[in-house]
Amino acid sequence: MEKPLWAPWRMEYIATPAATTCIFCQFMAAPSDKDRENLVVHRSNLSFTVLNRFPYNSGHVMVIPQAHGADFATLTDEIFADLHQELKLAAKVIHEVYHPEGCNIGMNLGRIAGAGIADHLHYHIVPRWGGDTNYMPVLADTKVLIEHLDNSWQRIQAGFLALG
């Protein structure tokens, strides 16, 4: 007997109109009292870390330079250094908070490479555990997340406070 599987948060993804301005630039420009609403967990001088609103796994964050741009080669040395310090700190926080068995860290440059937001480059950090890829994505085209985004925000933001 088939039982329905509910993922109501996916409707937000489907129903949300495409942004006319860069969502990352909006997050960066928003006052810090909007960080929780925007899922921003940490800000450095030239970069910031935000939870992915539509994550592949619990704890999936993106590390983003404040400077808008899609060309990795045009990052200034200062922005490059800050971005990678933020990436290093974010990876450490994810390891401390989630204790994953591994992580995928990388960026998709350009829409054809899989970038959902192609005009503003960003790194993804996706924590991984043995068995986190199971029959659900393969047979049901569904990913089961074990934690609500607000709980992830609280845990990761606390991790940055503890380590940063």
XYZ file of N, CA and C in Angstrom:
492
model
N 0.832 -1.174 0.000
C 0.000 0.000 0.000
C 0.884 1.247 0.000
N 0.623 2.148 -0.931
C 1.383 3.390 -1.000
C 0.917 4.350 0.073
N 1.862 5.027 0.686
C 1.559 6.068 1.660
C 2.116 7.377 1.114
N 1.372 8.453 1.275
C 1.891 9.729 0.768
C 3.087 10.191 1.599
N 4.031 10.837 0.936
C 5.186 11.413 1.593
C 5.058 12.922 1.450
N 5.088 13.620 2.564
C 4.867 15.057 2.551
C 6.191 15.797 2.736
N 6.437 16.762 1.890
C 7.580 17.668 2.014
C 7.056 19.073 1.707
N 6.232 19.638 2.606
C 5.567 20.905 2.303
C 6.514 22.076 2.101
N 7.704 22.019 2.658
C 8.647 23.111 2.466
C 9.089 23.236 1.008
N 8.965 22.178 0.214
C 9.341 22.233 -1.194
C 8.425 23.175 -1.994
N 7.194 23.378 -1.525
C 6.280 24.285 -2.218
C 6.850 25.699 -2.258
N 7.543 26.111 -1.184
C 8.163 27.435 -1.174
C 9.163 27.550 -2.330
N 9.938 26.500 -2.558
C 10.921 26.498 -3.637
C 10.229 26.597 -4.997
N 9.171 25.823 -5.173
C 8.461 25.792 -6.448
C 7.711 27.104 -6.699
N 7.093 27.655 -5.653
C 6.229 28.816 -5.796
C 6.973 30.148 -5.760
N 8.212 30.153 -5.296
C 8.954 31.403 -5.186
C 9.342 31.903 -6.568
N 8.907 33.130 -6.913
C 9.282 33.661 -8.221
C 10.791 33.895 -8.289
N 11.324 33.809 -9.476
C 12.754 34.053 -9.665
C 13.083 35.475 -9.219
N 14.171 35.624 -8.499
C 14.580 36.934 -7.999
C 15.004 37.818 -9.168
N 14.659 39.089 -9.074
C 15.083 40.041 -10.102
C 16.395 40.700 -9.707
N 16.747 40.611 -8.428
C 18.042 41.085 -7.956
C 18.739 39.929 -7.261
N 20.024 40.049 -7.069
C 20.815 38.973 -6.482
C 20.427 38.749 -5.020
N 19.985 37.547 -4.711
C 19.564 37.217 -3.353
C 20.741 37.311 -2.388
N 21.946 36.947 -2.821
C 23.115 37.033 -1.944
C 23.448 38.490 -1.618
N 23.329 39.370 -2.589
C 23.560 40.795 -2.346
C 22.495 41.351 -1.401
N 21.263 40.851 -1.524
C 20.206 41.268 -0.599
C 20.544 40.846 0.828
N 21.029 39.610 1.006
C 21.414 39.129 2.337
C 22.542 39.974 2.901
N 23.528 40.288 2.062
C 24.681 41.037 2.508
C 24.284 42.445 2.927
N 23.347 43.050 2.203
C 22.933 44.420 2.488
C 21.922 44.517 3.626
N 21.275 43.424 3.957
C 20.256 43.445 5.018
C 20.912 43.706 6.368
N 20.206 44.385 7.258
C 20.766 44.583 8.601
C 20.950 43.250 9.320
N 21.890 43.217 10.244
C 22.223 41.958 10.914
C 21.057 41.405 11.723
N 20.077 42.237 12.091
C 18.913 41.691 12.813
C 18.014 40.861 11.903
N 18.322 40.815 10.613
C 17.600 39.962 9.657
C 18.389 38.682 9.343
N 19.537 38.496 9.988
C 20.381 37.340 9.671
C 19.661 36.016 9.887
N 18.927 35.884 10.975
C 18.238 34.613 11.220
C 17.188 34.356 10.144
N 16.424 35.368 9.820
C 15.404 35.245 8.768
C 16.034 34.877 7.425
N 17.205 35.453 7.141
C 17.904 35.196 5.878
C 18.835 33.990 5.957
N 18.904 33.348 7.123
C 19.722 32.159 7.373
C 21.223 32.439 7.320
N 21.611 33.706 7.492
C 23.026 34.072 7.578
C 23.519 33.670 8.962
N 24.558 32.827 9.014
C 25.068 32.352 10.303
C 26.354 33.043 10.726
N 27.056 33.684 9.778
C 28.304 34.364 10.132
C 28.682 35.353 9.046
N 29.343 36.429 9.475
C 29.867 37.426 8.540
C 31.327 37.707 8.889
N 32.175 37.716 7.873
C 33.555 38.176 8.038
C 33.624 39.572 7.423
N 34.825 40.097 7.248
C 34.939 41.441 6.673
C 34.458 41.520 5.235
N 34.722 40.465 4.441
C 34.418 40.528 3.010
C 33.597 39.346 2.507
N 33.161 38.477 3.420
C 32.425 37.266 3.038
C 31.377 36.966 4.102
N 30.518 35.996 3.799
C 29.561 35.550 4.802
C 29.170 34.112 4.524
N 28.600 33.473 5.551
C 28.151 32.087 5.449
C 26.660 32.051 5.711
N 25.938 31.324 4.861
C 24.483 31.243 4.952
C 24.061 29.784 4.786
N 23.013 29.395 5.509
C 22.434 28.077 5.293
C 21.775 28.035 3.926
N 21.878 26.915 3.256
C 21.150 26.727 2.008
C 19.680 26.481 2.365
N 18.792 27.315 1.858
C 17.361 27.194 2.166
C 16.764 25.897 1.605
N 17.399 25.339 0.592
C 16.947 24.093 -0.020
C 18.120 23.112 -0.020
N 18.488 22.623 1.172
C 19.742 21.874 1.338
C 19.701 20.461 0.786
N 20.896 19.959 0.460
C 21.069 18.559 0.082
C 21.125 17.683 1.322
N 21.664 18.212 2.422
C 21.760 17.532 3.707
C 21.610 18.570 4.806
N 21.258 18.149 5.990
C 21.247 19.062 7.130
C 22.657 19.597 7.333
N 22.757 20.893 7.610
C 24.051 21.531 7.794
C 24.675 22.063 6.516
N 23.968 21.978 5.392
C 24.473 22.461 4.092
C 24.534 23.988 4.132
N 25.754 24.533 4.038
C 25.936 25.982 4.030
C 26.598 26.419 2.732
N 26.499 27.733 2.489
C 27.197 28.342 1.359
C 28.066 29.469 1.911
N 29.275 29.586 1.392
C 30.214 30.634 1.783
C 30.369 31.554 0.577
N 30.107 32.847 0.794
C 29.868 33.774 -0.309
C 30.696 35.051 -0.131
N 31.398 35.495 -1.169
C 32.048 36.805 -1.062
C 30.977 37.898 -1.116
N 31.215 38.989 -0.408
C 30.260 40.099 -0.469
C 30.237 40.729 -1.851
N 31.365 40.723 -2.533
C 31.452 41.323 -3.867
C 30.672 40.479 -4.863
N 29.769 41.122 -5.582
C 28.956 40.438 -6.587
C 29.823 40.132 -7.798
N 29.765 38.896 -8.260
C 30.487 38.531 -9.468
C 30.487 37.033 -9.670
N 30.639 36.627 -10.907
C 30.596 35.212 -11.265
C 31.943 34.675 -11.707
N 32.944 35.543 -11.865
C 34.231 35.133 -12.397
C 35.239 34.966 -11.266
N 35.547 33.726 -10.950
C 36.466 33.404 -9.861
C 37.830 34.071 -10.068
N 38.282 34.149 -11.308
C 39.603 34.683 -11.624
C 39.727 36.176 -11.351
N 38.609 36.880 -11.216
C 38.680 38.328 -11.006
C 38.609 38.723 -9.529
N 38.542 37.752 -8.623
C 38.551 38.092 -7.198
C 39.879 38.765 -6.849
N 39.803 39.843 -6.089
C 41.045 40.467 -5.628
C 41.720 39.532 -4.627
N 42.999 39.732 -4.404
C 43.719 38.909 -3.434
C 43.099 39.031 -2.051
N 42.660 40.228 -1.699
C 42.049 40.455 -0.381
C 40.733 39.692 -0.245
N 39.889 39.758 -1.261
C 38.607 39.033 -1.222
C 38.863 37.528 -1.247
N 39.800 37.085 -2.081
C 40.143 35.662 -2.172
C 40.587 35.131 -0.805
N 41.469 35.865 -0.143
C 41.982 35.432 1.164
C 40.859 35.393 2.203
N 40.029 36.422 2.238
C 38.934 36.466 3.210
C 37.926 35.349 2.956
N 37.588 35.135 1.681
C 36.642 34.081 1.313
C 37.148 32.719 1.777
N 38.426 32.467 1.590
C 38.969 31.162 1.963
C 39.165 31.011 3.468
N 39.401 32.109 4.180
C 39.415 32.042 5.647
C 38.010 31.729 6.158
N 37.000 32.339 5.548
C 35.608 32.071 5.943
C 35.240 30.630 5.607
N 35.683 30.140 4.448
C 35.425 28.759 4.056
C 36.069 27.795 5.057
N 37.299 28.074 5.433
C 38.013 27.235 6.398
C 37.293 27.221 7.742
N 36.875 28.391 8.215
C 36.152 28.479 9.486
C 34.806 27.761 9.396
N 34.081 27.964 8.297
C 32.780 27.305 8.132
C 32.927 25.792 8.126
N 33.948 25.281 7.449
C 34.175 23.830 7.429
C 34.475 23.315 8.833
N 35.246 24.078 9.595
C 35.563 23.686 10.975
C 34.293 23.674 11.823
N 33.454 24.695 11.669
C 32.193 24.759 12.427
C 31.306 23.568 12.084
N 31.159 23.266 10.800
C 30.319 22.139 10.387
C 30.844 20.844 11.001
N 32.158 20.660 11.015
C 32.737 19.448 11.623
C 32.480 19.405 13.121
N 32.610 20.549 13.798
C 32.386 20.595 15.247
C 30.920 20.381 15.612
N 30.021 20.926 14.811
C 28.587 20.877 15.134
C 27.945 19.558 14.709
N 28.293 19.059 13.520
C 27.610 17.886 12.953
C 28.422 16.592 12.989
N 29.719 16.692 13.156
C 30.587 15.507 13.172
C 30.354 14.610 11.952
N 30.376 15.200 10.733
C 30.167 14.371 9.546
C 31.363 13.444 9.320
N 31.108 12.404 8.560
C 32.178 11.477 8.193
C 32.977 11.999 6.998
N 32.448 13.001 6.335
C 33.108 13.640 5.204
C 32.327 14.876 4.805
N 32.845 15.632 3.867
C 32.155 16.827 3.359
C 32.438 16.962 1.867
N 31.462 17.462 1.146
C 31.691 17.941 -0.212
C 31.864 19.454 -0.087
N 32.961 19.970 -0.626
C 33.211 21.413 -0.648
C 33.546 21.782 -2.079
N 32.800 22.754 -2.616
C 33.093 23.177 -3.979
C 32.129 24.229 -4.465
N 32.357 24.681 -5.692
C 31.455 25.655 -6.300
C 31.134 25.251 -7.727
N 29.952 25.625 -8.144
C 29.487 25.405 -9.504
C 29.554 26.756 -10.217
N 30.456 26.898 -11.144
C 30.631 28.166 -11.847
C 29.886 28.118 -13.170
N 28.808 28.882 -13.252
C 27.973 28.934 -14.444
C 26.774 28.018 -14.353
N 25.709 28.421 -14.993
C 24.457 27.660 -14.947
C 24.645 26.239 -15.486
N 25.418 26.100 -16.550
C 25.619 24.784 -17.166
C 26.370 23.845 -16.226
N 27.124 24.408 -15.273
C 27.856 23.606 -14.290
C 27.005 23.296 -13.060
N 25.764 23.775 -13.062
C 24.862 23.469 -11.962
C 24.609 24.600 -11.004
N 25.123 25.792 -11.275
C 24.914 26.919 -10.365
C 23.463 27.369 -10.401
N 22.802 27.315 -9.264
C 21.434 27.816 -9.162
C 21.407 29.334 -9.153
N 22.433 29.942 -8.577
C 22.619 31.396 -8.595
C 23.956 31.620 -9.287
N 23.895 31.773 -10.591
C 25.106 31.771 -11.418
C 25.847 33.104 -11.417
N 25.172 34.199 -11.079
C 25.789 35.521 -11.188
C 26.608 35.927 -9.969
N 26.562 35.133 -8.896
C 27.313 35.470 -7.681
C 27.958 34.181 -7.176
N 29.257 34.036 -7.422
C 29.919 32.774 -7.084
C 29.843 32.503 -5.582
N 29.859 31.231 -5.239
C 29.758 30.814 -3.840
C 30.198 29.365 -3.699
N 30.740 29.066 -2.548
C 31.101 27.687 -2.207
C 29.931 27.016 -1.506
N 29.834 25.716 -1.686
C 28.918 24.877 -0.923
C 29.749 24.000 0.005
N 29.277 23.820 1.220
C 29.813 22.803 2.123
C 28.639 21.900 2.465
N 28.736 20.644 2.076
C 27.670 19.678 2.325
C 28.229 18.563 3.204
N 27.802 18.494 4.481
C 28.260 17.388 5.326
C 27.701 16.068 4.827
N 28.513 15.008 4.962
C 28.108 13.692 4.464
C 28.364 12.627 5.521
N 27.489 11.634 5.537
C 27.596 10.499 6.448
C 27.380 9.216 5.664
N 27.995 8.143 6.120
C 27.732 6.848 5.513
C 26.243 6.553 5.594
N 25.648 6.181 4.491
C 24.217 5.863 4.470
C 23.318 7.052 4.225
N 23.885 8.282 4.036
C 22.988 9.419 3.798
C 22.416 9.423 2.388
N 22.983 8.614 1.509
C 22.369 8.391 0.204
C 21.739 7.008 0.268
N 20.424 6.982 0.209
C 19.711 5.721 0.362
C 18.660 5.593 -0.735
N 17.702 4.765 -0.526
C 16.707 4.491 -1.565
C 15.773 5.668 -1.840
N 15.592 6.584 -0.890
C 14.635 7.680 -1.100
C 14.988 8.544 -2.312
N 16.211 9.047 -2.433
C 16.513 9.839 -3.628
C 16.491 9.010 -4.906
N 16.874 7.759 -4.791
C 16.960 6.908 -5.975
C 15.573 6.494 -6.469
N 14.731 6.016 -5.572
C 13.422 5.498 -5.973
C 12.292 6.517 -5.909
N 12.373 7.442 -4.960
C 11.259 8.368 -4.759
C 11.592 9.798 -5.151
N 12.817 10.044 -5.654
C 13.251 11.389 -6.007
C 12.986 12.349 -4.856
N 13.283 11.888 -3.626
C 13.003 12.648 -2.407
C 14.189 12.543 -1.465
N 14.605 13.668 -0.918
C 15.672 13.697 0.080
C 15.041 13.943 1.438
N 15.355 13.117 2.411
C 14.830 13.265 3.758
C 15.864 13.999 4.586
N 15.485 15.168 5.116
C 16.364 15.930 5.983
C 15.984 15.664 7.431
N 16.985 15.550 8.277
C 16.733 15.142 9.649
C 16.565 16.308 10.610
N 16.724 17.540 10.122
C 16.704 18.685 11.025
C 16.033 19.871 10.358
N 15.224 20.602 11.113
C 14.574 21.816 10.622
C 15.631 22.902 10.418
N 15.445 23.755 9.409
C 16.414 24.804 9.106
C 16.683 25.722 10.290
N 15.647 26.046 11.076
C 15.858 26.930 12.212
C 16.764 26.273 13.254
N 16.618 24.976 13.459
C 17.514 24.267 14.378
C 18.938 24.267 13.828
N 19.078 24.076 12.520
C 20.407 24.128 11.901
C 21.019 25.509 12.103
N 20.232 26.568 11.887
C 20.731 27.936 12.056
C 21.243 28.137 13.478
N 20.453 27.723 14.461
C 20.858 27.897 15.861
C 22.172 27.175 16.153
N 22.286 25.943 15.711
C 23.480 25.136 15.998
C 24.714 25.692 15.296
N 24.574 26.050 14.023
C 25.729 26.526 13.259
C 26.139 27.914 13.716
N 25.186 28.787 13.968
C 25.505 30.135 14.438
C 26.211 30.061 15.782
N 25.760 29.188 16.671
C 26.425 28.983 17.966
C 27.838 28.450 17.756
N 28.016 27.583 16.766
C 29.351 27.066 16.450
C 30.302 28.173 16.001
N 29.811 29.097 15.180
C 30.642 30.229 14.782
C 30.994 31.095 15.984
N 30.047 31.330 16.869
C 30.322 32.123 18.065
C 31.382 31.450 18.920
N 31.321 30.133 19.028
C 32.276 29.394 19.860
C 33.675 29.374 19.238
N 33.762 29.294 17.905
C 35.062 29.159 17.242
C 35.600 30.470 16.659
N 34.681 31.403 16.375
C 35.090 32.620 15.681
C 35.459 33.689 16.631
